[in-house]
Every structure is written in C-alpha cells, then in structure tokens.
Coordinates of C-alpha atoms in Angstrom, one line a residue:
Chain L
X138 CA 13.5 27.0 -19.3
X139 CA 13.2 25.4 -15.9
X140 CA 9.8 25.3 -15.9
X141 CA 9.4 23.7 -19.0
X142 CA 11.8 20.9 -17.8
X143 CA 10.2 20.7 -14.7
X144 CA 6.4 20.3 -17.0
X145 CA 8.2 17.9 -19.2
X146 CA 9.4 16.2 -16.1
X147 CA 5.9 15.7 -14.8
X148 CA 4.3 14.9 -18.1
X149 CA 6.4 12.2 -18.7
X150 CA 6.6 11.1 -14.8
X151 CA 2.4 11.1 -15.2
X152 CA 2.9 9.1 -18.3
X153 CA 5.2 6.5 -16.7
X154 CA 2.8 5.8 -14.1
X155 CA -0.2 5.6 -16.2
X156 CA 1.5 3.2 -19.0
X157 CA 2.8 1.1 -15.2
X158 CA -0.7 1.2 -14.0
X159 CA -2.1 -0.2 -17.5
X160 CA 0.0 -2.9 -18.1
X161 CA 0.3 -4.0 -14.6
X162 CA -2.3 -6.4 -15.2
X163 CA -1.0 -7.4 -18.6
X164 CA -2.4 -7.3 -22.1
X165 CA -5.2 -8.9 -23.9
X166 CA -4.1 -9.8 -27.2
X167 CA -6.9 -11.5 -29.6
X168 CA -5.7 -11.9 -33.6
X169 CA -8.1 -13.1 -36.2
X170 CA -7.7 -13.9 -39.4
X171 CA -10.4 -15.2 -41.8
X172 CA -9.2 -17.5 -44.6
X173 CA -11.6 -16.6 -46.9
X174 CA -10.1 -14.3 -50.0
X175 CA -11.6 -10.9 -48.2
X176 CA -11.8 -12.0 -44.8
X177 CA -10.5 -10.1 -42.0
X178 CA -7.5 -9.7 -40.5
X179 CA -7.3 -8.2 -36.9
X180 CA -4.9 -7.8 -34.4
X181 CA -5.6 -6.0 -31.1
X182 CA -3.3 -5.9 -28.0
X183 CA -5.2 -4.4 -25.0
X184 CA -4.3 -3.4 -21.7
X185 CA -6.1 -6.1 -19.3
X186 CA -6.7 -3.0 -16.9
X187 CA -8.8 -1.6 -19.2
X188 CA -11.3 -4.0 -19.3
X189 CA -12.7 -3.7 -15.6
X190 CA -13.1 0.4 -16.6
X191 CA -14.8 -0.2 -19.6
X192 CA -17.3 -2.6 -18.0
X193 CA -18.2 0.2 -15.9
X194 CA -19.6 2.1 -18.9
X195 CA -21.6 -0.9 -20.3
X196 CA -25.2 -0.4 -19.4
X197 CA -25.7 -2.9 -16.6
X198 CA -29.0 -3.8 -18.1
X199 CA -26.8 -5.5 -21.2
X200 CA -24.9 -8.0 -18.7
X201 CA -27.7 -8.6 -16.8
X202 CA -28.1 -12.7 -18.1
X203 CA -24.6 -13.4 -18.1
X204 CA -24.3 -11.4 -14.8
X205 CA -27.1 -14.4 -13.9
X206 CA -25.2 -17.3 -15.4
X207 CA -21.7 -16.3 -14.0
X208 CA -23.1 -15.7 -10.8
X209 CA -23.4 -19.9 -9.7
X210 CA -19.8 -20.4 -10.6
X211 CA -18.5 -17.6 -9.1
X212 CA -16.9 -19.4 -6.2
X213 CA -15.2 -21.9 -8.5
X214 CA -13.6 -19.1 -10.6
X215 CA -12.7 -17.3 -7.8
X216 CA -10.7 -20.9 -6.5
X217 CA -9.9 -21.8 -10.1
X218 CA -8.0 -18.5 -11.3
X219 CA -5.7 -18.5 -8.4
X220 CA -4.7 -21.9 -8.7
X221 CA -4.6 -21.8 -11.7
X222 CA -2.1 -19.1 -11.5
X223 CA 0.2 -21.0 -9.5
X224 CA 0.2 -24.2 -12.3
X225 CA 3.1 -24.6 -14.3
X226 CA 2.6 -23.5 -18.0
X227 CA 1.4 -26.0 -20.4
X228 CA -1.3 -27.2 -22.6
X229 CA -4.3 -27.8 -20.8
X230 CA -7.4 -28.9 -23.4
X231 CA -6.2 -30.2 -26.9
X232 CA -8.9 -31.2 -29.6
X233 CA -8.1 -32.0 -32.8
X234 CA -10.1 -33.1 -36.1
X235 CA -9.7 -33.2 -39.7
X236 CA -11.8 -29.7 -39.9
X237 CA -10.8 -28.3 -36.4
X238 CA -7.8 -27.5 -33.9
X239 CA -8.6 -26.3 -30.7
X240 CA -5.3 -25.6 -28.2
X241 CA -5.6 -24.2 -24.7
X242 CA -2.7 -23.4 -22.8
X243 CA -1.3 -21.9 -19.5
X244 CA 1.7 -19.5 -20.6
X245 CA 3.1 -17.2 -18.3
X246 CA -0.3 -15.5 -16.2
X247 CA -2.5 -16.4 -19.3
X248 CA -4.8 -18.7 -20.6
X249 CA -4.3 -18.7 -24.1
X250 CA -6.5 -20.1 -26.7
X251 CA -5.9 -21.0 -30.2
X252 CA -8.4 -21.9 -32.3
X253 CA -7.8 -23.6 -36.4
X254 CA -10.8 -24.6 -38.4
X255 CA -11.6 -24.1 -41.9
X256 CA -13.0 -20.7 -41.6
X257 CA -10.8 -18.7 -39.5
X258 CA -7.6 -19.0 -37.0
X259 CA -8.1 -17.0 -34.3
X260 CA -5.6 -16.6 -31.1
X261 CA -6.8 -15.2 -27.7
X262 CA -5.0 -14.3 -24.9
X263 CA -6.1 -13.2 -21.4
X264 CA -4.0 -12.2 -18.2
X265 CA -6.0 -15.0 -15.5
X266 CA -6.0 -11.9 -13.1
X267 CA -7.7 -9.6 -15.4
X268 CA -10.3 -12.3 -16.2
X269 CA -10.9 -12.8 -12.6
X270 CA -11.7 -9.3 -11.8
X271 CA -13.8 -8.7 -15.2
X272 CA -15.8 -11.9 -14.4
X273 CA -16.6 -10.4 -10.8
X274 CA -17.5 -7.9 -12.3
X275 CA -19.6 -9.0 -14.7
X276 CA -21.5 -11.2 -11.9
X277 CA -22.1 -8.8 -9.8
X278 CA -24.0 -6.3 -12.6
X279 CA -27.0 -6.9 -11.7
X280 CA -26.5 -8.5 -7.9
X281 CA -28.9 -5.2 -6.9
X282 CA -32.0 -4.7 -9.5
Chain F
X1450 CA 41.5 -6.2 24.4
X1451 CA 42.9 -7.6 21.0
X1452 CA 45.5 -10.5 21.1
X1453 CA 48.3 -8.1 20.7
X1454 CA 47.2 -6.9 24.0
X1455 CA 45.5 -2.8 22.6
X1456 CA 42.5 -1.7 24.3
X1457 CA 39.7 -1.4 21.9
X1458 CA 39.2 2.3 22.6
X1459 CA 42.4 2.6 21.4
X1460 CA 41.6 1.0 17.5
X1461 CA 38.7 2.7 17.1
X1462 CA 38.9 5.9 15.0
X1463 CA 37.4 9.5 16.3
X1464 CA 34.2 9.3 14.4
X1465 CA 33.9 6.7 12.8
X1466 CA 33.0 4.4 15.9
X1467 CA 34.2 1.5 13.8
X1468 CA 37.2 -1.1 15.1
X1469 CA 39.8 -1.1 12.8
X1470 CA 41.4 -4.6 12.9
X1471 CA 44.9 -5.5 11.9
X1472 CA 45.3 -8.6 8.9
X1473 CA 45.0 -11.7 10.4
X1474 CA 43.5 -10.3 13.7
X1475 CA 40.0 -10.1 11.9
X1476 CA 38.0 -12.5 14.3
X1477 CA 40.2 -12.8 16.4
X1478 CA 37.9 -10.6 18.8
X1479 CA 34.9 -13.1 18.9
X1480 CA 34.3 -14.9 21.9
X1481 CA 33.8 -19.0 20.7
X1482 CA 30.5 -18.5 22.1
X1483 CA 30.0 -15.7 19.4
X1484 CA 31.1 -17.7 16.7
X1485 CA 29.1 -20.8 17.5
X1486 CA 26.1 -18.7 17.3
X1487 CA 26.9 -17.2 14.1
X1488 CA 27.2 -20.1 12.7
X1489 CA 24.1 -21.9 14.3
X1490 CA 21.9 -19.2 12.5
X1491 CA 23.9 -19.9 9.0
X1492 CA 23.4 -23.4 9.0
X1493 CA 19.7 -22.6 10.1
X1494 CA 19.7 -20.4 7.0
X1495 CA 20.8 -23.1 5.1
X1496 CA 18.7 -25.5 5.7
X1497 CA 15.3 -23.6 5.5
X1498 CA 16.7 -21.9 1.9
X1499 CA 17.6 -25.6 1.3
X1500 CA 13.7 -26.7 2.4
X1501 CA 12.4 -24.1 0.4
X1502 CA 14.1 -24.5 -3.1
X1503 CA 13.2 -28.7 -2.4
X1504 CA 9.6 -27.8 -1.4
X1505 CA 9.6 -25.2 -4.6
X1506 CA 10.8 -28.0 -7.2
X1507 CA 8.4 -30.4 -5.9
X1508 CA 7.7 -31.2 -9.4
X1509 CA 3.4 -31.0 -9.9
X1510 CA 1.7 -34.0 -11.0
X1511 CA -0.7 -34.4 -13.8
X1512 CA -3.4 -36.0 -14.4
X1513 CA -3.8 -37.0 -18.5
X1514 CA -6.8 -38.3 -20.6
X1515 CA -5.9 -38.8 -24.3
X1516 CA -9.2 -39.8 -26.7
X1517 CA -8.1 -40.8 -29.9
X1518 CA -9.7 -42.0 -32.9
X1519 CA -7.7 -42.8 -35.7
X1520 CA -10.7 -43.6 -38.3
X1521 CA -11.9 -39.8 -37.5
X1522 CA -8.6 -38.6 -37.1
X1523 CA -9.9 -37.1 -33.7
X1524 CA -8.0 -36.5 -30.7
X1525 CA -9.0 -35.2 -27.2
X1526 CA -6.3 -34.5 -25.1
X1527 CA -6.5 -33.1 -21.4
X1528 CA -3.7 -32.5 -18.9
X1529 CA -5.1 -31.5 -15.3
X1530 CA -2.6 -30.4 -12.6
X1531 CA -3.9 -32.0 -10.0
X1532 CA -3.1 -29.4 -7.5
X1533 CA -5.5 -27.5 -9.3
X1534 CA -8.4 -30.3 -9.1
X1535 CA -7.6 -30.7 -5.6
X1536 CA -8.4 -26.9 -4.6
X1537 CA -10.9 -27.1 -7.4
X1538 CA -13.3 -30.0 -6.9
X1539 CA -14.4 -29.2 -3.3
X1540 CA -15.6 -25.7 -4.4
X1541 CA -17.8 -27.5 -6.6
X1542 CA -21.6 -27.4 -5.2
X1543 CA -23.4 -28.5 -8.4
X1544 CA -25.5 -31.6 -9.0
X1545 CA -24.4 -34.7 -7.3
X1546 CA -21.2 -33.5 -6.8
X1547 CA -21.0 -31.6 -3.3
X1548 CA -18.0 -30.5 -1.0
X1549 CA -15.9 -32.9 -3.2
X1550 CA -18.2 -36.1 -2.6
X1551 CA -19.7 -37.2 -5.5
X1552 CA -23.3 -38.5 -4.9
X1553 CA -23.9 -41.9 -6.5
X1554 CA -28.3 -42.4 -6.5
X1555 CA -28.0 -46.3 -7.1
X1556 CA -24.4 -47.3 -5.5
X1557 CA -25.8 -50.8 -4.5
X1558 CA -24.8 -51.8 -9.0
X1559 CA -27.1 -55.3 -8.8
X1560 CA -27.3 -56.3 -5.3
X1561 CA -23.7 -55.5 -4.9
X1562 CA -22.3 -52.8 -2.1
X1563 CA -19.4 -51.4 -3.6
X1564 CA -19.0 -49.8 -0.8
X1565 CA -18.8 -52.8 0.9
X1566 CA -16.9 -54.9 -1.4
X1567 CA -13.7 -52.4 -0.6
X1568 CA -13.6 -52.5 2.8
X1569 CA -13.7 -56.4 2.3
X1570 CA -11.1 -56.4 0.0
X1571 CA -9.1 -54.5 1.8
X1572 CA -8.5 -56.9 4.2
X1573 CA -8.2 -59.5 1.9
X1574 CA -4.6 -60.8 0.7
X1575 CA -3.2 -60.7 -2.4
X1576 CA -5.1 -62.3 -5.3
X1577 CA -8.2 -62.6 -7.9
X1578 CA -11.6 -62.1 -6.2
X1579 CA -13.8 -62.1 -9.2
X1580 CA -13.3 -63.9 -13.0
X1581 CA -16.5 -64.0 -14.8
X1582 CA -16.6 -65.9 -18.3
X1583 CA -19.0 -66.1 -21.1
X1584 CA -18.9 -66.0 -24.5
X1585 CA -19.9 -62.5 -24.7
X1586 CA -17.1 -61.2 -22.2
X1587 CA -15.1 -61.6 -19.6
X1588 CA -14.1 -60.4 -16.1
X1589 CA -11.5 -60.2 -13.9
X1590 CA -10.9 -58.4 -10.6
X1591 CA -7.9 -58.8 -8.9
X1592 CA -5.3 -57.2 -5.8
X1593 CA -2.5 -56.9 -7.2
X1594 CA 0.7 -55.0 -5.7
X1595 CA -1.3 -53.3 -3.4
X1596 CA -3.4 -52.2 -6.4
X1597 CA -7.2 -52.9 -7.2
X1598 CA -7.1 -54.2 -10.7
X1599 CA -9.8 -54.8 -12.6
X1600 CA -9.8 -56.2 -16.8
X1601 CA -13.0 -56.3 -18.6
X1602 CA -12.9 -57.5 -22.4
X1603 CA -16.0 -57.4 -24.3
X1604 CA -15.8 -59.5 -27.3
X1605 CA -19.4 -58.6 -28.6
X1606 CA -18.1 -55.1 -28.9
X1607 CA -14.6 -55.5 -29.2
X1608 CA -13.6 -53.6 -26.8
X1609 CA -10.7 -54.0 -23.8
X1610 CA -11.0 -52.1 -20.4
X1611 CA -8.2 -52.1 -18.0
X1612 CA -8.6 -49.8 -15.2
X1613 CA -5.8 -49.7 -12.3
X1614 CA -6.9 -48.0 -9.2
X1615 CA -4.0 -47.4 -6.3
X1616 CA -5.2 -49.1 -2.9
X1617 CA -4.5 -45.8 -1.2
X1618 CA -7.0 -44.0 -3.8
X1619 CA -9.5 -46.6 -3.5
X1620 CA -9.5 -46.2 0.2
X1621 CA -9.7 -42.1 -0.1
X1622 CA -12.5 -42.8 -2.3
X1623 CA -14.4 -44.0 0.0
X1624 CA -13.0 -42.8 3.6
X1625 CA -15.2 -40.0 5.2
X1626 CA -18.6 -41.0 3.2
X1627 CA -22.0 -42.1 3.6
X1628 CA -23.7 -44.7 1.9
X1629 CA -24.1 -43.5 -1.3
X1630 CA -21.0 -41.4 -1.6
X1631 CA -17.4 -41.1 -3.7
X1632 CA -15.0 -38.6 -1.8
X1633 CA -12.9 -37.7 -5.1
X1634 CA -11.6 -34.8 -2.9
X1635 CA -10.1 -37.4 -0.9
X1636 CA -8.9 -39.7 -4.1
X1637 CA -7.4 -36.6 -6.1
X1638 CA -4.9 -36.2 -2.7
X1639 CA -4.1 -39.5 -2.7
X1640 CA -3.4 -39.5 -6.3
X1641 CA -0.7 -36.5 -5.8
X1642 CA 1.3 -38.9 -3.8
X1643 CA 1.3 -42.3 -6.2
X1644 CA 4.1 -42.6 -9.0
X1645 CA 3.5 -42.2 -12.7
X1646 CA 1.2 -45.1 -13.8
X1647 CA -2.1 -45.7 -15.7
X1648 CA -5.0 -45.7 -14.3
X1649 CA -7.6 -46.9 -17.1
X1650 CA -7.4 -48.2 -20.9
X1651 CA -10.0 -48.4 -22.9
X1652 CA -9.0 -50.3 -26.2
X1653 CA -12.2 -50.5 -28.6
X1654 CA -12.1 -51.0 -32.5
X1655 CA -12.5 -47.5 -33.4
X1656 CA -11.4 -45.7 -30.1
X1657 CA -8.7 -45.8 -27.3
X1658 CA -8.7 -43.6 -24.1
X1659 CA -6.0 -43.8 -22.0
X1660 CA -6.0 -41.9 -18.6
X1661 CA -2.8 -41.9 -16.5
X1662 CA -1.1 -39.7 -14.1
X1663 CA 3.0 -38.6 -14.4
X1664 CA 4.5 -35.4 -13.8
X1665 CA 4.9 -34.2 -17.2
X1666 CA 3.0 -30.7 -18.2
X1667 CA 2.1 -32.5 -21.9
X1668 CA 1.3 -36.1 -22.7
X1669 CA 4.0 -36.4 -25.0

C-alpha cells in the first residue's frame, strides 16, 4: 500500500513538473472559423514549449528559405521581442475596411492577432518568448549546410 | 544595564539567549546612536522604494499615426511605444537606415542645405522665415514657441499639411551626423521627453493622417 502511494506520489510529482515545464512559456492559442456554410471551425491551445521540440523534428532541409530570410533580421527580433515585452499592453497595428479587420495587440506576454474579413475570422495568439526562441531556431536551420 | 538598573545577564532566559524586556522598557536599551542609524537606513529604504515605484509609473509615451479615409471607409491606425522604437531603430542595418541615421542621397532639396537651414534657424529669434505664395499653394515656415512650424496648403490638390517638429527633436535630428544624414535615434529620445502634441496633419479631400505623440496605449 505504501508503495503504491509512494508510485502515485511520483507519478503525479513527474506530472506536475512536466505540465510546469510546458506551460512555463505559455500557450499558443490560434481559433479559425470559416464563415462559409461548411467551413471549419478550429480551436487549438498549445503549449509554447512545444514548439522549439517540435522544430527539432522538422527536416532542416524544409526551413532552409525561411531559415535564409529570418536570418537578416535576426538582431532586430532578438532587440524587438524583449522590448517588446517590457511595453505596456495595447493595440499596436489596426486596419480597418469595409471587407477587412485586422487588430494586433500586446496583451499580457503576447502578441495577439485578430483577423475579420469576409472569408474567415481567425485569432492567433503567441507567447513573445516562445516566438523568440522558435524564430532562433528557425534561423539558425540551416546556419551549417 | 536596563533603566531599572538589572544586568542584562540577568533578563535573559537559560536557552533561549533572547532579552526579555519589561512593557514600556522596549527600546529603552538603544543607545541614541543606535536609533539614529536605524532610522537613517529606513528613511534610505523609503526613499529608494519611493524612487522605484516613481521611476516604475513613469507612464510610456506613444507615438500614434491614424490614416483615415472616410469615402473607403478605411482606417490605419498605429501606436508605437516609443521605448520600443528607441531600442529598436538603432539595431536596424538595412538600406539607408544604419545605426539609427537615416541616409538621405539628395539632402541638398533644390539648392537648399537643410542641414544648414537648422543650424541657422536655430540661432535665429522667434518668427516666420519662409511664406511662399502662388495661386497653386502656399508656404509657410515659422519658429514658433521654441517649435519649427511649418504649414503647406496646396489648393491644386486640396490638400492642408501642418507638420510641428519640437526644436529639441529638430536639433537631435541632426546632432551627431554627416552631411547627408537624419539621426532618428537621436529624434525618437528627444521625442520621449516632449508633452503630448501633434506632430503632422495631413488634411486632403479624401484622406487625413494625423501623427501625434501622448501617453495613451490607444488613440482613442
């Protein structure tokens, strides 16, 4: 019986730490929804941490030209992100049309992006850290072929 | 020794090592020299927590551009914290922006040296140093309160331009630069520490801009 509470114990101790670890960088949360009749409705909420790990299973041929293209920017992300971090929230970018919304925020650690038009509303939302770390990643791909 | 004359050794309890002062007799122990001290580092404490809760609400300033176009029904709207285009801009290496100096090929606009022109006008009293008039438009620029005004109104194409530019910003904007050189590194500083005011207008028949810097996080 003490064993089993001691294996519970550890099971859920391992648990703890793992859910801690994955949402320590916050979540990802992207939601489309298609207006059309039979469009598609999706909601996702992903652990930010996740995405660094699963870049490291993406064939690093695949992000070889955006590895290129982020490469040049690189320092202004990595200035950017931080500072932007420290910003107050707050809308940042607003565009607005008879056929279009587009709304970019600061809210908490995110940058959150909502988008209106006549096809589809779609809401994105990624922790700045997270994005920081996936872009470096992305960039540096390809940094030795 | 405590006022009512005990040795210490004699209020402290076997194992406890702690002295165990009567009511009223609580500080009574403290040299003035003590106390003073005690009382230096608290008000020390106070004023750097003070400092730091000031320094923390310093509210951040915005810079705002607003586009609209009420025949389109389109509007642009843009709030930049400016404490982000300040660490921003200079990281910038790209085109004819570099290390936050933005690279003008032709600054010398028809025979005139901007560049020039500012460090004249800065020197210059109060007043209106240009007013162009023909029937097509007309121009005015002017010192005003310490700020470089300047009010173009083109009645060809019916459009207004009113553009207001702080004399400590048009100074940063051209302090540490060559010849052909805007520091907006420099400018974007300076712009942290003016009030809330507009910088440019741009009133035309279809479109207004308006770019102007406060301290609010939306341009409502």
């Amino acid at each position: 019986m003490i064993l089993l509470a001691k294996i519970g114990v550890g099971v859920l101790g391992t648990a703890m730490v793992a859910g801690a670890a994955l949402s320590s960088q916050g979540f990802i949360a992207v939601k489309v929804h298609e207006k059309r009749p039979d469009g598609t409705h999706l909601s996702l909420i992903v652990p930010a941490a996740l995405v660094p790990a699963s870049l490291h299973f993406v064939p690093k041929n695949d992000l070889k030209d955006a590895a290129s293209e982020l490469r040049p920017y690189l320092p202004i992300i990595d200035v950017a992100i931080p500072a932007l971090e420290d910003c107050p929230d707050g809308v940042l970018v607003e565009v607005k049309d008879p056929q279009e919304h587009v709304f970019i925020q600061k809210v908490g650690g995110s940058v959150v992006i909502d988008v209106d038009d006549h096809g589809d509303i779609v809401h994105v939302s990624v922790p700045l850290r997270a994005a920081q770390s996936s872009i470096h990643q992305i960039a540096e791909a390809n940094e030795t072929m | 020794m405590f006022a009512d004359g005990l040795p210490i050794a004699r209020r402290i309890r076997p194992g406890v090592g702690r002295a165990i002062p009567r009511p009223g007799t609580q500080f009574e122990f403290l040299s003035k020299d003590v106390t003073m001290k005690i009382f230096k580092s608290l008000l020390l404490t106070a004023v750097v927590v003070a400092g730091t809760v000031v320094w923390a609400a310093s509210p951040e300033r915005y810079l705002h551009i607003k586009v609209n176009n009420p025949k389109t029904q389109e509007l642009v709207r843009v709030n930049v914290p400016l404490s982000l285009a300040e660490k921003v801009i200079p990281a910038i290496n790209h085109g004819d922006l570099k290390n936050g100096k933005f690279h003008v090929s032709n600054f010398n606009v028809q025979d005139i040296d901007i560049r020039a022109l500012l460090e004249a006008v800065k020197s210059a009293p109060e007043g209106e140093f240009v007013s162009v008039q023909n029937p097509g438009e007309e121009v005015h620029v002017a010192k005003e309160h310490g700020q470089l005004v300047a009010h173009v109104n083109d009645k060809g194409g019916k459009q207004r331009v009113d553009v207001t530019i702080p004399w400590e910003v048009a100074q940063a904007l051209i302090s540490e630069t060559t010849d052909n050189q805007l520091n907006l590194s420099a400018a974007v500083k300076a712009l942290q520490s003016i009030g809330d005011m507009t910088l440019v207008t741009v009133a035309g028949e279809d479109e207004s801009v308006r770019i102007w810097i406060d301290s609010n996080n939306s341009d409502k």
